[in-house]
XYZ file of C-alpha atoms in Angstrom:
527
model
C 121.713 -74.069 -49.380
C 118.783 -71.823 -47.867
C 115.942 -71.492 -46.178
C 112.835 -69.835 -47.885
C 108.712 -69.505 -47.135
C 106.839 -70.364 -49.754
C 103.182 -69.224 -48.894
C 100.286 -71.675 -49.178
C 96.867 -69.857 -50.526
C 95.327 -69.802 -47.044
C 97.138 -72.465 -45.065
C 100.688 -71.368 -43.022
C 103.717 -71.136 -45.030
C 105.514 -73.821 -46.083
C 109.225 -73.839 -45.201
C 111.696 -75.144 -47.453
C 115.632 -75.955 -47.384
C 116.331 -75.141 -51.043
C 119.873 -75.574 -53.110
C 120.730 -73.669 -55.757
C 122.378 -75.343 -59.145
C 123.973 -74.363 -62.509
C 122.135 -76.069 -65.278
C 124.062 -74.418 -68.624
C 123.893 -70.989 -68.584
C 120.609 -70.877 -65.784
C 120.275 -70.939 -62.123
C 118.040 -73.335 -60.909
C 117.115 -74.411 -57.162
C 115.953 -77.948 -56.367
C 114.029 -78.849 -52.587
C 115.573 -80.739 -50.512
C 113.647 -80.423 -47.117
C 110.106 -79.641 -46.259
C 110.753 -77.972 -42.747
C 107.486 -76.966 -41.999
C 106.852 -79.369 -38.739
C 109.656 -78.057 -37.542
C 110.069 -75.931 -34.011
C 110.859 -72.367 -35.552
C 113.613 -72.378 -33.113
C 115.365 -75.162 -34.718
C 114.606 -73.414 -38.368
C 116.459 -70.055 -37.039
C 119.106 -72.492 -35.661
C 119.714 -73.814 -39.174
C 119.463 -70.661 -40.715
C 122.195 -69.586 -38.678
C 124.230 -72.158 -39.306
C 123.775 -72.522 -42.719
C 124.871 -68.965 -42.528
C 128.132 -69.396 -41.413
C 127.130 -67.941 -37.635
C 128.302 -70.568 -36.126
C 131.898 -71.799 -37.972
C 134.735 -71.928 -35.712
C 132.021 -72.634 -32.653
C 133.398 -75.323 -30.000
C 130.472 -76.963 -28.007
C 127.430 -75.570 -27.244
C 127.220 -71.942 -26.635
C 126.779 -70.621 -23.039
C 123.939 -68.089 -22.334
C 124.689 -65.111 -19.940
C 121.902 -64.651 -17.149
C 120.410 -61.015 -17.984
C 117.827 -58.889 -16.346
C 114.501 -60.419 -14.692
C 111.578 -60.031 -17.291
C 108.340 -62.148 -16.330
C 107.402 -60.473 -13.128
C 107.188 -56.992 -14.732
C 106.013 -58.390 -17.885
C 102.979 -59.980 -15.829
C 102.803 -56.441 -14.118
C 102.762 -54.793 -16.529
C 99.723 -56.103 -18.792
C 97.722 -56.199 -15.315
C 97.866 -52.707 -15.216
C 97.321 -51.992 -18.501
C 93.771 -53.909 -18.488
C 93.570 -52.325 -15.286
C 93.432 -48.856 -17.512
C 95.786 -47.393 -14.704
C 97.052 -44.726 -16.292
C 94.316 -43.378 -18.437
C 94.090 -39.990 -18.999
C 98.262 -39.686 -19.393
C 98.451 -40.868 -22.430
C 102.179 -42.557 -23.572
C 104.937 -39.651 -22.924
C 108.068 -40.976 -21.252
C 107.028 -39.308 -17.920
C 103.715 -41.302 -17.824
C 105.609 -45.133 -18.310
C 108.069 -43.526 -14.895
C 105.338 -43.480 -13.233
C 103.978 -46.947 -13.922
C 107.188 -48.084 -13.425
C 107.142 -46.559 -9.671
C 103.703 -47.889 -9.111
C 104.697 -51.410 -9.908
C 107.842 -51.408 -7.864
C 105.698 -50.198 -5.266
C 104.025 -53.916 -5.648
C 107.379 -55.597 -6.506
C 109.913 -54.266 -4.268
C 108.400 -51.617 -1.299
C 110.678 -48.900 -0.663
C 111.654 -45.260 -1.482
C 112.488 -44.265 -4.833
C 116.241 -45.011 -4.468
C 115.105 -48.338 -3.711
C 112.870 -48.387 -6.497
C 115.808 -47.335 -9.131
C 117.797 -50.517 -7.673
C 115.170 -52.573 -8.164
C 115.080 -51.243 -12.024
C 118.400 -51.805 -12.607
C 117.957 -55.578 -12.308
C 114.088 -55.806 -14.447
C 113.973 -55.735 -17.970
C 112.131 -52.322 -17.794
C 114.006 -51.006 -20.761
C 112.441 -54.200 -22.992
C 109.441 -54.158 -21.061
C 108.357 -50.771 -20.690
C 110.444 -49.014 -23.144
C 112.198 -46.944 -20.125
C 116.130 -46.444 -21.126
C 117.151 -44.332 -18.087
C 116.035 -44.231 -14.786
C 116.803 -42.223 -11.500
C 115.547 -40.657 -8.436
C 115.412 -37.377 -10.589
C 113.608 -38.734 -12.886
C 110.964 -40.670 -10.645
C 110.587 -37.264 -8.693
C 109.701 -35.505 -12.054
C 107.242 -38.077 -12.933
C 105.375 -37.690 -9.290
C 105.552 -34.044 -10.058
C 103.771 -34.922 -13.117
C 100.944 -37.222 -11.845
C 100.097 -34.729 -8.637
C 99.156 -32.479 -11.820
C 97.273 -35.107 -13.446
C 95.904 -36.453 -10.379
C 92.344 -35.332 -11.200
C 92.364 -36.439 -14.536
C 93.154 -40.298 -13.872
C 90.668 -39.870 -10.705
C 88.210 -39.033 -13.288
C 89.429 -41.469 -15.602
C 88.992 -44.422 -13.640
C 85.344 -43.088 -12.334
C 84.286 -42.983 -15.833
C 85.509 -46.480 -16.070
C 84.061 -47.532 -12.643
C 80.620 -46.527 -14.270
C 81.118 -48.061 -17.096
C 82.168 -51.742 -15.918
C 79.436 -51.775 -13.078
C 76.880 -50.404 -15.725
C 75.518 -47.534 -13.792
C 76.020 -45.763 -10.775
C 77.978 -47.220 -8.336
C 77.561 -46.957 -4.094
C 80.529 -45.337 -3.142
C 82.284 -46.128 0.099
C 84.422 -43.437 1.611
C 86.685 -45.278 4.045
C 88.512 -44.295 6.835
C 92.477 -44.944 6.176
C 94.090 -43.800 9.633
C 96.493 -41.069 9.987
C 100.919 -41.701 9.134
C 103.844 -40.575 10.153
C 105.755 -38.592 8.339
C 109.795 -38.722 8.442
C 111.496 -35.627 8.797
C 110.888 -31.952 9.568
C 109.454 -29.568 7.813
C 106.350 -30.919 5.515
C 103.702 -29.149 4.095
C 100.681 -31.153 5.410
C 101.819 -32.515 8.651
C 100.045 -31.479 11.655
C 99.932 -32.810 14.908
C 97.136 -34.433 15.467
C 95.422 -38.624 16.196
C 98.428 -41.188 14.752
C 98.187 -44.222 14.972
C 101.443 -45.156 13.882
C 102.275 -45.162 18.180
C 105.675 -42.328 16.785
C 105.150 -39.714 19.192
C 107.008 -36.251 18.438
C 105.949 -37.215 14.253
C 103.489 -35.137 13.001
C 100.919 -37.398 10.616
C 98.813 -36.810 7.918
C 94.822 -38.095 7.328
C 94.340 -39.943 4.182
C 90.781 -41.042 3.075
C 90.266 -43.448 0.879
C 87.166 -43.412 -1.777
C 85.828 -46.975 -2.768
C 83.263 -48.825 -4.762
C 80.418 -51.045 -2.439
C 83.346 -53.911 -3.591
C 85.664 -52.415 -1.404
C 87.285 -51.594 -5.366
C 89.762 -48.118 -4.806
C 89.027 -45.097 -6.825
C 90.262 -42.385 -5.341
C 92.659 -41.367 -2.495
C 92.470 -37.821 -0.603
C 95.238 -36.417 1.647
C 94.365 -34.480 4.079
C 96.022 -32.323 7.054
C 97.100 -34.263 9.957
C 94.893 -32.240 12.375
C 91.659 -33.189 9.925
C 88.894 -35.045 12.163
C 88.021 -37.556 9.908
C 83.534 -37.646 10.068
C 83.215 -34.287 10.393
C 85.134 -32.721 7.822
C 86.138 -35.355 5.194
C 82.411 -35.296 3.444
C 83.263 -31.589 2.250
C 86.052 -32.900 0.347
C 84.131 -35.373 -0.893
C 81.101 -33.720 -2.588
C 82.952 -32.883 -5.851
C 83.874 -36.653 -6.050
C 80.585 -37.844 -5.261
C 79.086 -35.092 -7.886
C 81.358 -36.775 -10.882
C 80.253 -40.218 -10.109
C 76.405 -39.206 -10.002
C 76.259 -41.808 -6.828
C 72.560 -40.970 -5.010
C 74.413 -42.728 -1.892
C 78.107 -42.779 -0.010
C 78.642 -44.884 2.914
C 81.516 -43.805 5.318
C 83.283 -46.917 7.018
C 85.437 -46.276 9.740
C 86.938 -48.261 12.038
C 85.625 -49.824 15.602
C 84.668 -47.294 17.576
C 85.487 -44.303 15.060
C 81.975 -42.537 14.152
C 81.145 -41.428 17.475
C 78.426 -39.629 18.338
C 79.521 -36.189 17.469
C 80.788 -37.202 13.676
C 77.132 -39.212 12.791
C 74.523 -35.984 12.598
C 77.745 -34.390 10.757
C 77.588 -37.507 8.366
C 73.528 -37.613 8.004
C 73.476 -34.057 7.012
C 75.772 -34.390 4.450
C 73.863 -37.340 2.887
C 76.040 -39.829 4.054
C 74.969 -43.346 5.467
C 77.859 -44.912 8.151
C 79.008 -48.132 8.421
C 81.266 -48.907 11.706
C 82.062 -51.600 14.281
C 80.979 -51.705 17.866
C 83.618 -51.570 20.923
C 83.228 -54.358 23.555
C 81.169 -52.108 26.347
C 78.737 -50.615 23.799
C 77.757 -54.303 22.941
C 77.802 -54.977 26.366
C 75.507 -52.217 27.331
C 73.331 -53.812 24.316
C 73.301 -57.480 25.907
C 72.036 -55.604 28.997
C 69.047 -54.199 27.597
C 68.574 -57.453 25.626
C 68.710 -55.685 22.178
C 71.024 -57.983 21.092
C 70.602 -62.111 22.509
C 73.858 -64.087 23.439
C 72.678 -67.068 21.140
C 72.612 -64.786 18.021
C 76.516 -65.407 18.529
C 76.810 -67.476 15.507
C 78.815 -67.773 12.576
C 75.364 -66.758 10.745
C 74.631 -62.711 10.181
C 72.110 -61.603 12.457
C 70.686 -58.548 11.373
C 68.397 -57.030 14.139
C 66.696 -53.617 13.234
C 67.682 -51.029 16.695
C 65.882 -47.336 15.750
C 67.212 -45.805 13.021
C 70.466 -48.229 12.595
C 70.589 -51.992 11.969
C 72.970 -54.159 14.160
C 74.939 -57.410 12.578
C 76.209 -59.953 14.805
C 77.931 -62.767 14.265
C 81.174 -65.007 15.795
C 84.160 -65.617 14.104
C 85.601 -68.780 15.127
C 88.925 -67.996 13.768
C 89.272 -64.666 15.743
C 87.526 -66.815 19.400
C 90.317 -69.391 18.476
C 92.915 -66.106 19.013
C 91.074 -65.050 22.141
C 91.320 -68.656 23.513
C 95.225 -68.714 23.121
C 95.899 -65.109 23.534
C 94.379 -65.821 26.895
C 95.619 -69.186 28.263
C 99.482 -67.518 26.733
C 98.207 -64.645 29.447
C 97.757 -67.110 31.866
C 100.823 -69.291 31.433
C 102.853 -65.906 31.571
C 101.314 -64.886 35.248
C 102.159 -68.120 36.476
C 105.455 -67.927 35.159
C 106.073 -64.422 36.566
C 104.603 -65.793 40.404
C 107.183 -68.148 40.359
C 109.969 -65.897 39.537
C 109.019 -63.609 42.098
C 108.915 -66.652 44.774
C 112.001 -67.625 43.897
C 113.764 -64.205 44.567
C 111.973 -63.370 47.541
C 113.473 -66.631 49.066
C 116.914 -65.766 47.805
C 116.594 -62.025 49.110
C 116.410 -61.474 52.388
C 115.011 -57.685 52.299
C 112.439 -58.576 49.345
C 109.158 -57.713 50.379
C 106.419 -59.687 49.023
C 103.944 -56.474 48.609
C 106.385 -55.279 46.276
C 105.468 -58.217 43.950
C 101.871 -58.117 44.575
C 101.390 -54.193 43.463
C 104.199 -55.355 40.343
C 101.769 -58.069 39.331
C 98.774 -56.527 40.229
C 99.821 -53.497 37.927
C 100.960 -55.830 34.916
C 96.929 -57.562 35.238
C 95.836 -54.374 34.979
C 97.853 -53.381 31.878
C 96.547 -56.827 29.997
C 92.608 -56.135 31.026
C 92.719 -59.328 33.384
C 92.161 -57.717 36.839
C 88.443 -58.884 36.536
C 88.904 -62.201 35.297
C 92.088 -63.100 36.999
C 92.896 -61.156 40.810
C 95.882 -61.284 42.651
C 96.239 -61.591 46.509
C 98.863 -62.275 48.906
C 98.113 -65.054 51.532
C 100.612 -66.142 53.834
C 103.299 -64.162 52.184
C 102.791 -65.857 49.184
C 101.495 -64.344 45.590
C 97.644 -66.242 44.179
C 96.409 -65.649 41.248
C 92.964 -67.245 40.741
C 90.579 -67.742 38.069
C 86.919 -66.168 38.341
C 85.037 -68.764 37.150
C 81.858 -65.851 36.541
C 83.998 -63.512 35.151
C 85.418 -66.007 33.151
C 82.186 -67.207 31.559
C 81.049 -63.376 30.902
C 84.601 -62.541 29.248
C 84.915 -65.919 27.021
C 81.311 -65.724 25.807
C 81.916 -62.747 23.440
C 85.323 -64.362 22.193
C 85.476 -63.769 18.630
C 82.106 -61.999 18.357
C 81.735 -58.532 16.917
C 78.599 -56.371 16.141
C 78.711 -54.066 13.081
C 76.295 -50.945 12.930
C 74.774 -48.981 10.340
C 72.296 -46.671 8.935
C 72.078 -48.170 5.372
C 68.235 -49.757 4.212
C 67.995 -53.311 4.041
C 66.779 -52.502 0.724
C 70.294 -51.149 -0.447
C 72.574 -53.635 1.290
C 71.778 -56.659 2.752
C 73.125 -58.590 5.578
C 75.430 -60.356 4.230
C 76.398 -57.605 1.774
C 77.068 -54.859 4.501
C 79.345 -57.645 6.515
C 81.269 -58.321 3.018
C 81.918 -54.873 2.774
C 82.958 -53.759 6.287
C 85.445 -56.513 5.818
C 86.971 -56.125 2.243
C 86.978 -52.563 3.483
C 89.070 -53.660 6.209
C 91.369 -55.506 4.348
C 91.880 -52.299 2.071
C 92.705 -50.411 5.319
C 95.135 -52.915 6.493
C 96.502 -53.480 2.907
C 97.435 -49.325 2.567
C 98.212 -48.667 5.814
C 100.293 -51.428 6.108
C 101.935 -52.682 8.647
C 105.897 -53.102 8.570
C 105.741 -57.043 7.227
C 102.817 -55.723 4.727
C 103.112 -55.692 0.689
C 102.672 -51.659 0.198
C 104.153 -49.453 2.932
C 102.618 -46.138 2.361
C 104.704 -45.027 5.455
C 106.810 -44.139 6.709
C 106.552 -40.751 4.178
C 109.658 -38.563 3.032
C 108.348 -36.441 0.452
C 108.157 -33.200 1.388
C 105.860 -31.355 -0.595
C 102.344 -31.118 -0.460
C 101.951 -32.158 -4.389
C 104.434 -34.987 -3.978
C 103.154 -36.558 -0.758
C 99.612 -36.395 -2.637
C 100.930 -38.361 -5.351
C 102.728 -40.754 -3.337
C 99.254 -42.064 -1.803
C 98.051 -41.803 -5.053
C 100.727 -44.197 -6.213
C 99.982 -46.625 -3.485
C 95.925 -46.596 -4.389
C 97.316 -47.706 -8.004
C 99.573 -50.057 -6.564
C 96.739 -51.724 -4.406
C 94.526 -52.413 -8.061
C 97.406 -54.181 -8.974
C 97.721 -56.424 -5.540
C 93.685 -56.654 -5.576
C 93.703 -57.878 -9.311
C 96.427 -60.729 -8.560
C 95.107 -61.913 -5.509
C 91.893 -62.032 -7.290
C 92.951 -64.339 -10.067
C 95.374 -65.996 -7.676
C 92.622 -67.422 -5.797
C 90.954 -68.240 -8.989
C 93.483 -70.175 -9.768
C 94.801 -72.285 -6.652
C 92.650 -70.739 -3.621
C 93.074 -68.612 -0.604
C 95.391 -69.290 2.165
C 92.424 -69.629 4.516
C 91.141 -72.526 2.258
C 94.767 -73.881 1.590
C 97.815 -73.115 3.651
C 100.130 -73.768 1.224
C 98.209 -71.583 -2.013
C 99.427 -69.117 -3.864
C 100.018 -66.059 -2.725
C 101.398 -62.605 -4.588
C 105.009 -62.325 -2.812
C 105.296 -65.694 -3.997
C 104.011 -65.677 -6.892
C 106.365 -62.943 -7.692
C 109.617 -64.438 -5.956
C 108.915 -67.701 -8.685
C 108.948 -65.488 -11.797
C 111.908 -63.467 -10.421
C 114.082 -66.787 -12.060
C 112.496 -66.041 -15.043
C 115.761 -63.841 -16.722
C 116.564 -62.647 -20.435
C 119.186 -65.250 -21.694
C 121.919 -63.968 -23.964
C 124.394 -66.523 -26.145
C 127.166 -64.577 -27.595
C 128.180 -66.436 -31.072
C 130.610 -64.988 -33.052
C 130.317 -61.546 -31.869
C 127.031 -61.363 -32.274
C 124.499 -61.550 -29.053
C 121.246 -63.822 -29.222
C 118.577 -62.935 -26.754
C 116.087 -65.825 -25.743
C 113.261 -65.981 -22.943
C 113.609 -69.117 -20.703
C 110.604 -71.864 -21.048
C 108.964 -71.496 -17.756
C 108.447 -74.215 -15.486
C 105.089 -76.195 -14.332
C 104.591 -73.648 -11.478
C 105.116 -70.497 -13.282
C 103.083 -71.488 -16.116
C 100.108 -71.549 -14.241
C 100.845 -68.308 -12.209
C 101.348 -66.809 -15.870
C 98.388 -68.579 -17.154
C 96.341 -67.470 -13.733
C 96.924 -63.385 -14.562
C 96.575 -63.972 -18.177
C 100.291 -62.885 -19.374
C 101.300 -65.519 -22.276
């Protein structure tokens, strides 16, 4: 007996179990099963059999668990549609580095950490990558630091092209990082903000769409003072693109007064947050009103520069308990000190009061919240004014810019200052965050280039699955239990290769996946 296809004009195959019979002194074969409906799974399972693959077999055979395959594989065709690596073309050093850029979203880390995390992905079925080590990562970042300005121009071309025309491009502030180690070829001493004194940083810029969408990434010198010498570099950039106007975004406080005429006579319009006394100073004058406080965009034309104001009621929530946690801590630390000045005789009780008076200071509460001794005795009392004045620009925050109403609305320039903000935070990153960019160990000026390069790349990835993510089941500030990207990637992770071994020879199957990660496949389009 067999198994043949017999084709059908137009319609599928059919598929037929056939024997084959002596009449006289001619084969023929008669049909003995139309198998068409079946599953082709259990079709190969009777073609096996009938093949003799499984004589000799006792019960059912037991896969092996093999490498993880669905989170790369969903990886994978994200960044191809993404067009990540256009303008490398398909040598082996090319699919290294889009291996490194998506264990930069899979598994943060060095490249060590990125070869361990290889060694357990199917990278070799996925992305056609046999070997992989730190030698050969460093070879491939060699390789895209040469490259780097053809995939910048690359994905500008393709910026253009999906936004059908010229887009506004943002040039955002991305704060300097630390670099680990001694001896690097662009750190300088200079404004970190990583808090690692004795670490000399590096400036990195980053170049976006008005959707906050990355395009390119520019390291600079550590010493490099970001408004007044970043639109140079930016020029040739801005000439490629054809853009007629670049917004630099920085963050609160950051365009001062000395990098804005710098900005303007480059051609570039700003786009920053106020700090708490320059809004005050504004109340004062009565520019800006204390009921345009809303949850609304207030945009209120000041000179040459528009101010937006509005409240956030999440961040006046944090106020709120950052401040009564303040509270509950001084009243926690009066007590303690009563209780030791009874129990020591020698205590004095002015110690306390500059100790307290000091740690008030230190937590910008001496105004709201002063401490006295009376009767040998610490108080700490609440200004009721002061209080009032200090609660009623709780989670408020004015934005200012130069850019026409005509250009960017309201709304718009809020949106932007934001999603810009979330970029910021996204490739900085914090230490809990999804793509450290620091702390930085390469070396050399080429490499260190191409490492932020790699984590711009890596952030079109993250951007692209949050995106559909929240398509799909919502944001965590709509839903606290959705979706989100570490997860969806930890529920693919049991998504492995299975391997049967039947009579020395190896069967490879993929897994069905369950409920859940069918609809996080479904959500970033991978069948």
């Amino acid at each position: 007996m067999y198994i043949t296809a017999v084709p059908n004009r137009h319609s599928p195959p059919a598929i037929l179990l056939r024997a084959a019979f002596r009449d006289g002194d001619k084969v023929r074969t008669r049909t003995l099963a139309n198998l068409t409906s079946w599953a082709p799974e259990r079709i190969d399972a009777l073609r096996r059999a009938l093949k003799g693959a499984c004589d000799g077999c006792t019960g059912e055979p037991q896969p092996v668990c093999g490498p993880i395959f669905a989170g790369l594989l969903a990886l994978t065709q994200l960044a191809e549609r993404l067009g990540l690596l256009q303008g490398l073309g398909s040598e082996r050093w090319a699919k290294r580095v889009l291996l490194r850029i998506l264990a930069r979203v899979a598994a943060q880390g060095s490249r060590l950490s990125a070869v361990r995390w290889a060694t357990q992905h199917a990278v070799a079925e996925t992305l056609g990558v046999t070997r992989v080590d730190a030698d050969d990562l460093d070879e491939a970042l060699d390789r895209l630091a040469e490259a780097q300005e053809n995939i910048a121009e690359a994905r500008e071309r393709r910026t253009v092209r999906q936004r059908g025309g010229t887009p506004t491009v943002v040039l955002s502030d991305v704060p300097a990082a630390s670099l680990a180690g001694a001896h690097k070829a662009l750190a300088a001493f200079g404004s970190s903000r990583d808090q690692k004194p004795g670490k000399a940083p590096i400036v990195m810029g980053l170049l976006t769409t008005a959707a906050g969408e990355p395009v390119a990434v520019h390291v600079y010198e550590g010493h490099t003072a970001d408004p007044v010498t970043v639109p140079a570099h930016v020029h040739p950039l801005r000439t490629r693109l054809g853009s007629t106007e670049v917004v630099f975004v920085g963050d609160r406080g950051m365009v001062q007064a000395t990098g804005k005429p710098v900005l303007t006579t480059a051609g570039f319009r700003s786009l920053t947050a106020l700090t708490t006394p320059q809004v005050r100073r504004l109340l004062q004058a009565q520019v800006l009103h204390p009921e345009w406080c809303t949850t609304h965009v207030h945009d209120v034309g000041h000179g040459a520069v528009r101010l937006l104001r509005r409240r956030s009621e999440a961040l006046r929530q944090q106020a709120t308990r950052r401040r009564a946690d303040q509270w509950a801590q001084l009243q926690r630390l009066i007590t303690a000190r009563h209780t030791f000045v009874r129990a020591a005789q020698r205590a004095k009780p002015a110690t306390g009061l500059r100790t307290l008076q000091a740690w008030v200071k230190r937590h910008q509460l001496a105004a709201l919240v002063p401490v006295a001794l009376h009767d040998g005795r610490l108080l700490a009392t609440l200004d009721p004014a002061a209080q009032a004045e200090a609660t009623g620009l709780d989670g408020c925050y004015v934005l200012e810019t130069d850019v026409p109403q005509t250009r960017l609305a309201a709304q718009a320039v809020h949106d932007r200052y934001w999603d810009l903000h979330a970029v910021e935070q996204d490739f900085r990153t914090r230490q809990t965050g999804l793509l450290a960019v620091r702390p930085i160990v390469g070396r050399q000026a080429l490499r260190t280039r191409a490492h932020g390069l790699v984590t711009m790349l890596a952030l079109n990835v993250v951007r692209e699955m949050r995106r559909a993510l929240g398509a799909a089941f919502g944001t965590t500030e709509d839903d606290t239990i959705a979706v989100t990207v570490a997860e969806a990637l930890l529920a693919l992770a049991r998504l492995c290769l299975l391997t049967y071994h039947v009579q020395g020879t190896a069967v490879t199957r993929l897994p069905t996946p369950d409920a859940r990660q069918q609809a996080i496949l479904d959500a970033w389009g991978t069948p």
